[in-house]
PDB file of C-alpha atoms and ligand atoms in Angstrom:
ATOM      1  CA  UNK A   1      -4.599   4.469 -38.982  1.00 44.00           C
ATOM      2  CA  UNK A   2      -3.426   5.282 -42.473  1.00 45.00           C
ATOM      3  CA  UNK A   3      -0.824   7.899 -43.325  1.00 46.00           C
ATOM      4  CA  UNK A   4      -3.390  10.620 -43.988  1.00 44.00           C
ATOM      5  CA  UNK A   5      -5.076   9.993 -40.627  1.00 44.00           C
ATOM      6  CA  UNK A   6      -1.653  10.027 -38.964  1.00 44.00           C
ATOM      7  CA  UNK A   7      -0.920  13.406 -40.452  1.00 42.00           C
ATOM      8  CA  UNK A   8      -4.283  14.675 -39.242  1.00 42.00           C
ATOM      9  CA  UNK A   9      -3.413  13.435 -35.760  1.00 43.00           C
ATOM     10  CA  UNK A  10      -0.122  15.333 -35.831  1.00 42.00           C
ATOM     11  CA  UNK A  11      -1.860  18.435 -37.157  1.00 41.00           C
ATOM     12  CA  UNK A  12      -4.471  18.141 -34.414  1.00 38.00           C
ATOM     13  CA  UNK A  13      -1.842  17.738 -31.700  1.00 40.00           C
ATOM     14  CA  UNK A  14       0.106  20.744 -32.967  1.00 38.00           C
ATOM     15  CA  UNK A  15      -3.111  22.774 -33.025  1.00 37.00           C
ATOM     16  CA  UNK A  16      -3.946  21.777 -29.462  1.00 37.00           C
ATOM     17  CA  UNK A  17      -0.494  22.778 -28.254  1.00 37.00           C
ATOM     18  CA  UNK A  18      -0.747  26.117 -30.082  1.00 37.00           C
ATOM     19  CA  UNK A  19      -4.118  26.740 -28.414  1.00 36.00           C
ATOM     20  CA  UNK A  20      -2.593  26.026 -25.001  1.00 32.00           C
ATOM     21  CA  UNK A  21      -4.751  22.954 -24.481  1.00 33.00           C
ATOM     22  CA  UNK A  22      -3.543  19.519 -23.447  1.00 36.00           C
ATOM     23  CA  UNK A  23      -5.831  16.986 -25.060  1.00 36.00           C
ATOM     24  CA  UNK A  24      -5.742  13.262 -24.408  1.00 35.00           C
ATOM     25  CA  UNK A  25      -3.974  12.712 -27.718  1.00 38.00           C
ATOM     26  CA  UNK A  26      -1.286  15.204 -26.809  1.00 38.00           C
ATOM     27  CA  UNK A  27      -0.825  13.638 -23.394  1.00 37.00           C
ATOM     28  CA  UNK A  28      -0.112  10.362 -25.182  1.00 44.00           C
ATOM     29  CA  UNK A  29       2.079  11.898 -27.872  1.00 44.00           C
ATOM     30  CA  UNK A  30       5.703  10.831 -27.963  1.00 49.00           C
ATOM     31  CA  UNK A  31       8.682  13.016 -28.632  1.00 54.00           C
ATOM     32  CA  UNK A  32       8.636  12.491 -32.373  1.00 57.00           C
ATOM     33  CA  UNK A  33      11.948  12.152 -34.180  1.00 57.00           C
ATOM     34  CA  UNK A  34      12.707  14.910 -36.672  1.00 62.00           C
ATOM     35  CA  UNK A  35      10.662  14.302 -39.788  1.00 63.00           C
ATOM     36  CA  UNK A  36      12.759  13.840 -42.911  1.00 61.00           C
ATOM     37  CA  UNK A  37      12.135  15.771 -46.085  1.00 78.00           C
ATOM     38  CA  UNK A  38      10.254  13.633 -48.556  1.00 91.00           C
ATOM     39  CA  UNK A  39       6.941  11.962 -49.180  1.00 96.00           C
ATOM     40  CA  UNK A  40       7.327   9.229 -46.544  1.00 97.00           C
ATOM     41  CA  UNK A  41       6.496  10.194 -42.964  1.00 96.00           C
ATOM     42  CA  UNK A  42       6.984   8.291 -39.732  1.00 97.00           C
ATOM     43  CA  UNK A  43       3.492   7.866 -38.276  1.00 97.00           C
ATOM     44  CA  UNK A  44       3.071   8.557 -34.566  1.00 96.00           C
ATOM     45  CA  UNK A  45       2.755   5.420 -32.458  1.00 96.00           C
ATOM     46  CA  UNK A  46      -0.663   6.449 -31.170  1.00 93.00           C
ATOM     47  CA  UNK A  47       0.004   5.169 -27.627  1.00 96.00           C
ATOM     48  CA  UNK A  48       2.771   5.421 -25.056  1.00 97.00           C
ATOM     49  CA  UNK A  49       5.938   3.369 -25.468  1.00 98.00           C
ATOM     50  CA  UNK A  50       5.071   1.715 -22.149  1.00 97.00           C
ATOM     51  CA  UNK A  51       1.465   0.929 -23.147  1.00 97.00           C
ATOM     52  CA  UNK A  52       2.177  -2.683 -24.110  1.00 97.00           C
ATOM     53  CA  UNK A  53       4.050  -3.533 -20.899  1.00 96.00           C
ATOM     54  CA  UNK A  54       4.691  -6.136 -19.607  1.00 96.00           C
ATOM     55  CA  UNK A  55       4.389  -7.966 -22.926  1.00 96.00           C
ATOM     56  CA  UNK A  56       6.580  -5.576 -24.910  1.00 98.00           C
ATOM     57  CA  UNK A  57       8.833  -3.268 -22.907  1.00 98.00           C
ATOM     58  CA  UNK A  58       8.930   0.508 -23.390  1.00 98.00           C
ATOM     59  CA  UNK A  59      12.590   0.656 -24.421  1.00 98.00           C
ATOM     60  CA  UNK A  60      12.025  -1.883 -27.179  1.00 98.00           C
ATOM     61  CA  UNK A  61       9.019   0.093 -28.428  1.00 98.00           C
ATOM     62  CA  UNK A  62      10.926   3.378 -28.396  1.00 98.00           C
ATOM     63  CA  UNK A  63      13.947   2.035 -30.273  1.00 98.00           C
ATOM     64  CA  UNK A  64      11.753   0.041 -32.646  1.00 98.00           C
ATOM     65  CA  UNK A  65       9.565   3.003 -33.593  1.00 98.00           C
ATOM     66  CA  UNK A  66      11.922   5.986 -33.309  1.00 98.00           C
ATOM     67  CA  UNK A  67      15.041   4.347 -34.746  1.00 98.00           C
ATOM     68  CA  UNK A  68      14.213   1.235 -36.773  1.00 98.00           C
ATOM     69  CA  UNK A  69      10.980   2.428 -38.351  1.00 98.00           C
ATOM     70  CA  UNK A  70      12.428   5.941 -38.750  1.00 98.00           C
ATOM     71  CA  UNK A  71      15.394   4.464 -40.628  1.00 98.00           C
ATOM     72  CA  UNK A  72      13.087   2.729 -43.125  1.00 98.00           C
ATOM     73  CA  UNK A  73      11.261   6.025 -43.651  1.00 98.00           C
ATOM     74  CA  UNK A  74      14.505   7.960 -44.123  1.00 97.00           C
ATOM     75  CA  UNK A  75      15.811   5.400 -46.586  1.00 97.00           C
ATOM     76  CA  UNK A  76      12.499   5.405 -48.485  1.00 98.00           C
ATOM     77  CA  UNK A  77      12.753   9.181 -48.848  1.00 97.00           C
ATOM     78  CA  UNK A  78      16.288   8.867 -50.224  1.00 97.00           C
ATOM     79  CA  UNK A  79      14.959   6.386 -52.793  1.00 97.00           C
ATOM     80  CA  UNK A  80      12.099   8.765 -53.654  1.00 97.00           C
ATOM     81  CA  UNK A  81      14.686  11.476 -54.325  1.00 95.00           C
ATOM     82  CA  UNK A  82      16.216   9.154 -56.933  1.00 95.00           C
ATOM     83  CA  UNK A  83      12.855   8.051 -58.412  1.00 96.00           C
ATOM     84  CA  UNK A  84      10.113  10.623 -57.692  1.00 95.00           C
ATOM     85  CA  UNK A  85       7.332   8.293 -58.921  1.00 95.00           C
ATOM     86  CA  UNK A  86       7.846   6.421 -55.653  1.00 96.00           C
ATOM     87  CA  UNK A  87       6.364   9.258 -53.651  1.00 94.00           C
ATOM     88  CA  UNK A  88       3.367   9.620 -55.935  1.00 95.00           C
ATOM     89  CA  UNK A  89       2.102   6.044 -56.113  1.00 94.00           C
ATOM     90  CA  UNK A  90      -0.046   4.483 -53.365  1.00 95.00           C
ATOM     91  CA  UNK A  91       2.297   2.466 -51.174  1.00 95.00           C
ATOM     92  CA  UNK A  92       0.188  -0.723 -51.496  1.00 96.00           C
ATOM     93  CA  UNK A  93       0.375  -0.457 -55.285  1.00 96.00           C
ATOM     94  CA  UNK A  94       4.174  -0.208 -55.213  1.00 97.00           C
ATOM     95  CA  UNK A  95       4.536  -3.191 -52.914  1.00 98.00           C
ATOM     96  CA  UNK A  96       1.994  -5.299 -54.799  1.00 97.00           C
ATOM     97  CA  UNK A  97       4.040  -5.084 -58.001  1.00 97.00           C
ATOM     98  CA  UNK A  98       7.716  -4.390 -57.454  1.00 97.00           C
ATOM     99  CA  UNK A  99       8.428  -5.168 -61.133  1.00 96.00           C
ATOM    100  CA  UNK A 100       7.320  -1.578 -61.876  1.00 95.00           C
ATOM    101  CA  UNK A 101      10.193  -0.242 -59.772  1.00 97.00           C
ATOM    102  CA  UNK A 102      13.492   0.447 -61.604  1.00 97.00           C
ATOM    103  CA  UNK A 103      16.064  -2.327 -61.162  1.00 97.00           C
ATOM    104  CA  UNK A 104      18.576  -0.008 -59.501  1.00 97.00           C
ATOM    105  CA  UNK A 105      16.332   0.750 -56.522  1.00 98.00           C
ATOM    106  CA  UNK A 106      14.055  -2.312 -56.385  1.00 98.00           C
ATOM    107  CA  UNK A 107      15.850  -4.016 -53.487  1.00 98.00           C
ATOM    108  CA  UNK A 108      15.938  -0.742 -51.568  1.00 98.00           C
ATOM    109  CA  UNK A 109      12.220  -0.234 -52.124  1.00 98.00           C
ATOM    110  CA  UNK A 110      11.429  -3.825 -51.115  1.00 98.00           C
ATOM    111  CA  UNK A 111      13.371  -3.412 -47.864  1.00 98.00           C
ATOM    112  CA  UNK A 112      12.552   0.153 -46.880  1.00 98.00           C
ATOM    113  CA  UNK A 113       9.111   0.920 -48.288  1.00 98.00           C
ATOM    114  CA  UNK A 114       8.208  -2.625 -47.213  1.00 98.00           C
ATOM    115  CA  UNK A 115       9.642  -1.904 -43.774  1.00 98.00           C
ATOM    116  CA  UNK A 116       7.636   1.295 -43.507  1.00 98.00           C
ATOM    117  CA  UNK A 117       4.389  -0.418 -44.510  1.00 98.00           C
ATOM    118  CA  UNK A 118       4.912  -3.483 -42.298  1.00 98.00           C
ATOM    119  CA  UNK A 119       5.668  -1.419 -39.202  1.00 98.00           C
ATOM    120  CA  UNK A 120       2.733   0.955 -39.688  1.00 98.00           C
ATOM    121  CA  UNK A 121       0.484  -2.112 -39.950  1.00 98.00           C
ATOM    122  CA  UNK A 122       2.087  -3.577 -36.812  1.00 98.00           C
ATOM    123  CA  UNK A 123       1.710  -0.466 -34.603  1.00 98.00           C
ATOM    124  CA  UNK A 124      -1.942  -0.139 -35.549  1.00 97.00           C
ATOM    125  CA  UNK A 125      -2.644  -3.787 -34.772  1.00 97.00           C
ATOM    126  CA  UNK A 126      -1.335  -3.533 -31.220  1.00 97.00           C
ATOM    127  CA  UNK A 127      -3.109  -1.619 -28.494  1.00 90.00           C
ATOM    128  CA  UNK A 128      -3.488  -1.475 -24.743  1.00 83.00           C
ATOM    129  CA  UNK A 129      -7.274  -1.641 -25.280  1.00 79.00           C
ATOM    130  CA  UNK A 130      -9.598  -3.173 -27.820  1.00 76.00           C
ATOM    131  CA  UNK A 131     -11.164  -6.594 -28.146  1.00 79.00           C
ATOM    132  CA  UNK A 132      -9.118  -9.386 -26.625  1.00 87.00           C
ATOM    133  CA  UNK A 133     -10.310 -12.196 -28.890  1.00 93.00           C
ATOM    134  CA  UNK A 134     -11.766 -12.594 -32.366  1.00 96.00           C
ATOM    135  CA  UNK A 135     -15.511 -12.449 -32.896  1.00 93.00           C
ATOM    136  CA  UNK A 136     -18.080 -12.350 -35.667  1.00 95.00           C
ATOM    137  CA  UNK A 137     -17.075 -13.050 -39.272  1.00 96.00           C
ATOM    138  CA  UNK A 138     -13.375 -13.250 -38.457  1.00 97.00           C
ATOM    139  CA  UNK A 139     -13.907 -15.812 -35.703  1.00 98.00           C
ATOM    140  CA  UNK A 140     -16.144 -17.891 -37.985  1.00 98.00           C
ATOM    141  CA  UNK A 141     -13.491 -17.821 -40.726  1.00 98.00           C
ATOM    142  CA  UNK A 142     -10.714 -18.740 -38.278  1.00 98.00           C
ATOM    143  CA  UNK A 143     -12.775 -21.628 -36.899  1.00 98.00           C
ATOM    144  CA  UNK A 144     -13.582 -22.916 -40.364  1.00 98.00           C
ATOM    145  CA  UNK A 145     -10.003 -22.567 -41.694  1.00 98.00           C
ATOM    146  CA  UNK A 146      -7.999 -23.730 -38.677  1.00 98.00           C
ATOM    147  CA  UNK A 147     -10.435 -25.427 -36.272  1.00 98.00           C
ATOM    148  CA  UNK A 148     -10.226 -22.683 -33.662  1.00 98.00           C
ATOM    149  CA  UNK A 149      -8.421 -19.567 -32.477  1.00 98.00           C
ATOM    150  CA  UNK A 150      -5.793 -21.507 -30.525  1.00 98.00           C
ATOM    151  CA  UNK A 151      -5.009 -23.644 -33.571  1.00 98.00           C
ATOM    152  CA  UNK A 152      -4.592 -20.516 -35.708  1.00 98.00           C
ATOM    153  CA  UNK A 153      -2.328 -18.931 -33.072  1.00 98.00           C
ATOM    154  CA  UNK A 154      -0.217 -22.103 -32.950  1.00 98.00           C
ATOM    155  CA  UNK A 155       0.254 -21.876 -36.725  1.00 98.00           C
ATOM    156  CA  UNK A 156       1.291 -18.215 -36.566  1.00 98.00           C
ATOM    157  CA  UNK A 157       3.688 -18.993 -33.697  1.00 98.00           C
ATOM    158  CA  UNK A 158       5.166 -21.889 -35.704  1.00 98.00           C
ATOM    159  CA  UNK A 159       5.557 -19.681 -38.784  1.00 98.00           C
ATOM    160  CA  UNK A 160       7.252 -16.954 -36.725  1.00 98.00           C
ATOM    161  CA  UNK A 161       9.383 -19.394 -34.766  1.00 97.00           C
ATOM    162  CA  UNK A 162      10.412 -21.185 -37.945  1.00 97.00           C
ATOM    163  CA  UNK A 163      11.424 -18.048 -39.836  1.00 97.00           C
ATOM    164  CA  UNK A 164      15.224 -18.350 -40.096  1.00 96.00           C
ATOM    165  CA  UNK A 165      16.835 -14.973 -39.466  1.00 96.00           C
ATOM    166  CA  UNK A 166      14.578 -11.948 -39.774  1.00 98.00           C
ATOM    167  CA  UNK A 167      11.044 -11.566 -41.020  1.00 98.00           C
ATOM    168  CA  UNK A 168       7.381 -11.672 -40.194  1.00 98.00           C
ATOM    169  CA  UNK A 169       4.543 -14.145 -39.584  1.00 98.00           C
ATOM    170  CA  UNK A 170       1.107 -13.290 -40.912  1.00 98.00           C
ATOM    171  CA  UNK A 171      -2.520 -14.301 -40.897  1.00 98.00           C
ATOM    172  CA  UNK A 172      -3.672 -13.296 -44.365  1.00 98.00           C
ATOM    173  CA  UNK A 173      -6.567 -13.441 -46.759  1.00 98.00           C
ATOM    174  CA  UNK A 174      -4.903 -15.057 -49.760  1.00 96.00           C
ATOM    175  CA  UNK A 175      -5.629 -14.348 -53.411  1.00 93.00           C
ATOM    176  CA  UNK A 176      -8.413 -16.980 -53.334  1.00 93.00           C
ATOM    177  CA  UNK A 177     -10.028 -15.071 -50.417  1.00 94.00           C
ATOM    178  CA  UNK A 178      -9.128 -17.853 -47.958  1.00 96.00           C
ATOM    179  CA  UNK A 179      -7.457 -17.351 -44.595  1.00 98.00           C
ATOM    180  CA  UNK A 180      -3.894 -18.642 -44.495  1.00 98.00           C
ATOM    181  CA  UNK A 181      -0.810 -18.362 -42.301  1.00 98.00           C
ATOM    182  CA  UNK A 182       2.420 -17.365 -44.025  1.00 98.00           C
ATOM    183  CA  UNK A 183       5.856 -16.031 -43.185  1.00 98.00           C
ATOM    184  CA  UNK A 184       7.859 -13.478 -45.143  1.00 98.00           C
ATOM    185  CA  UNK A 185      11.619 -12.827 -45.003  1.00 98.00           C
ATOM    186  CA  UNK A 186      13.212  -9.512 -44.085  1.00 98.00           C
ATOM    187  CA  UNK A 187      10.726  -6.687 -44.889  1.00 98.00           C
ATOM    188  CA  UNK A 188       8.911  -8.531 -47.666  1.00 98.00           C
ATOM    189  CA  UNK A 189       5.171  -7.934 -47.432  1.00 98.00           C
ATOM    190  CA  UNK A 190       2.240 -10.277 -48.103  1.00 98.00           C
ATOM    191  CA  UNK A 191       1.094  -7.781 -50.764  1.00 98.00           C
ATOM    192  CA  UNK A 192       3.489  -9.034 -53.431  1.00 95.00           C
ATOM    193  CA  UNK A 193       2.008 -12.513 -52.971  1.00 96.00           C
ATOM    194  CA  UNK A 194      -1.441 -11.113 -53.673  1.00 96.00           C
ATOM    195  CA  UNK A 195      -2.343 -11.624 -49.997  1.00 98.00           C
ATOM    196  CA  UNK A 196      -3.760  -9.061 -47.592  1.00 98.00           C
ATOM    197  CA  UNK A 197      -2.824  -9.259 -43.925  1.00 98.00           C
ATOM    198  CA  UNK A 198      -5.309  -9.599 -41.077  1.00 98.00           C
ATOM    199  CA  UNK A 199      -2.572  -9.658 -38.488  1.00 98.00           C
ATOM    200  CA  UNK A 200       1.193  -9.818 -38.535  1.00 98.00           C
ATOM    201  CA  UNK A 201       4.003 -10.117 -36.039  1.00 98.00           C
ATOM    202  CA  UNK A 202       7.547  -8.829 -36.404  1.00 98.00           C
ATOM    203  CA  UNK A 203      10.049 -11.574 -35.541  1.00 98.00           C
ATOM    204  CA  UNK A 204      13.207  -9.562 -36.164  1.00 98.00           C
ATOM    205  CA  UNK A 205      15.424  -9.718 -33.073  1.00 98.00           C
ATOM    206  CA  UNK A 206      15.024  -5.929 -32.670  1.00 98.00           C
ATOM    207  CA  UNK A 207      11.355  -6.561 -31.860  1.00 98.00           C
ATOM    208  CA  UNK A 208      12.066  -8.599 -28.740  1.00 98.00           C
ATOM    209  CA  UNK A 209      15.752  -9.090 -27.881  1.00 98.00           C
ATOM    210  CA  UNK A 210      16.053  -6.596 -24.987  1.00 98.00           C
ATOM    211  CA  UNK A 211      13.376  -8.393 -22.984  1.00 98.00           C
ATOM    212  CA  UNK A 212      13.340 -11.923 -24.381  1.00 98.00           C
ATOM    213  CA  UNK A 213      16.922 -12.344 -25.717  1.00 98.00           C
ATOM    214  CA  UNK A 214      16.908 -15.543 -27.805  1.00 97.00           C
ATOM    215  CA  UNK A 215      13.494 -16.712 -26.543  1.00 98.00           C
ATOM    216  CA  UNK A 216      11.469 -15.833 -29.634  1.00 98.00           C
ATOM    217  CA  UNK A 217       8.770 -18.342 -28.679  1.00 98.00           C
ATOM    218  CA  UNK A 218       8.179 -16.529 -25.367  1.00 98.00           C
ATOM    219  CA  UNK A 219       7.882 -13.207 -27.203  1.00 98.00           C
ATOM    220  CA  UNK A 220       5.387 -14.669 -29.665  1.00 98.00           C
ATOM    221  CA  UNK A 221       3.293 -16.119 -26.839  1.00 97.00           C
ATOM    222  CA  UNK A 222       3.254 -12.768 -25.008  1.00 96.00           C
ATOM    223  CA  UNK A 223       2.638 -10.765 -28.191  1.00 97.00           C
ATOM    224  CA  UNK A 224      -0.900 -12.132 -28.548  1.00 97.00           C
ATOM    225  CA  UNK A 225      -1.824 -10.121 -25.432  1.00 96.00           C
ATOM    226  CA  UNK A 226      -1.218  -6.926 -27.408  1.00 97.00           C
ATOM    227  CA  UNK A 227      -3.435  -7.737 -30.392  1.00 97.00           C
ATOM    228  CA  UNK A 228      -6.452  -5.491 -30.893  1.00 95.00           C
ATOM    229  CA  UNK A 229      -9.000  -7.878 -32.381  1.00 96.00           C
ATOM    230  CA  UNK A 230     -11.232  -4.969 -33.369  1.00 94.00           C
ATOM    231  CA  UNK A 231      -8.447  -3.841 -35.697  1.00 95.00           C
ATOM    232  CA  UNK A 232      -7.895  -7.410 -36.934  1.00 97.00           C
ATOM    233  CA  UNK A 233     -11.635  -7.639 -37.717  1.00 97.00           C
ATOM    234  CA  UNK A 234     -11.442  -4.372 -39.665  1.00 96.00           C
ATOM    235  CA  UNK A 235      -8.380  -5.676 -41.543  1.00 98.00           C
ATOM    236  CA  UNK A 236     -10.303  -8.846 -42.371  1.00 98.00           C
ATOM    237  CA  UNK A 237     -13.264  -6.905 -43.686  1.00 97.00           C
ATOM    238  CA  UNK A 238     -10.977  -4.774 -45.895  1.00 96.00           C
ATOM    239  CA  UNK A 239      -9.055  -7.832 -47.092  1.00 96.00           C
ATOM    240  CA  UNK A 240     -12.245  -9.693 -48.062  1.00 93.00           C
ATOM    241  CA  UNK A 241     -13.235  -6.666 -50.166  1.00 88.00           C
TER     242      UNK A 241
HETATM  243 MN1  MN3 B   1      10.760  -4.243 -36.849  1.00 63.83          MN
END
């Protein structure tokens, strides 16, 4: 779901409430945090906080979405108040070339606009439904690049497990249109490397510590149960261009 679709979803939910109806989307809607003024908006999660149980617990999801992601959005809006161009450019364009961002706010943009983009990607990749394993073109590419799905998953788990401190592990289409596994620090995105993500997993402690404490490997193993491979296939198609 992109930002525009997210806004449509909110608009639709508000309309349904106004009409006195309780649609499925409203039944799933969370109590959204207050939306900040500014061009960046916190997208709704699209499913219940508890939807990814037992793999990711509801409290982690609520804090992660409503506080951590919301903080990146709030900070991005404060940066947009200082440099209005930020709110006018497509977010992927900003993150693909941070050299265009003024020096004084570049680190803030990297961390907070990056954090907003990474988390939106992450929420959309996870689902209580959807395909449970890769198929079609994506499966063929995974098999040819890594020798199989399990081998690819092992590489992502190693990249996430090996990330010192905070960051992300990604399956990407690199700038040569080949599948690769990479890790980025903090809220750095694959976009500035010229890579487009197919899937990505947040390995910041806030993503798993309440349930898994220091056992990041156990979180990574469980996380695969939340991946919607239909969404990963769509990401792959977009990334291949
Ligand atoms: Mn996070």
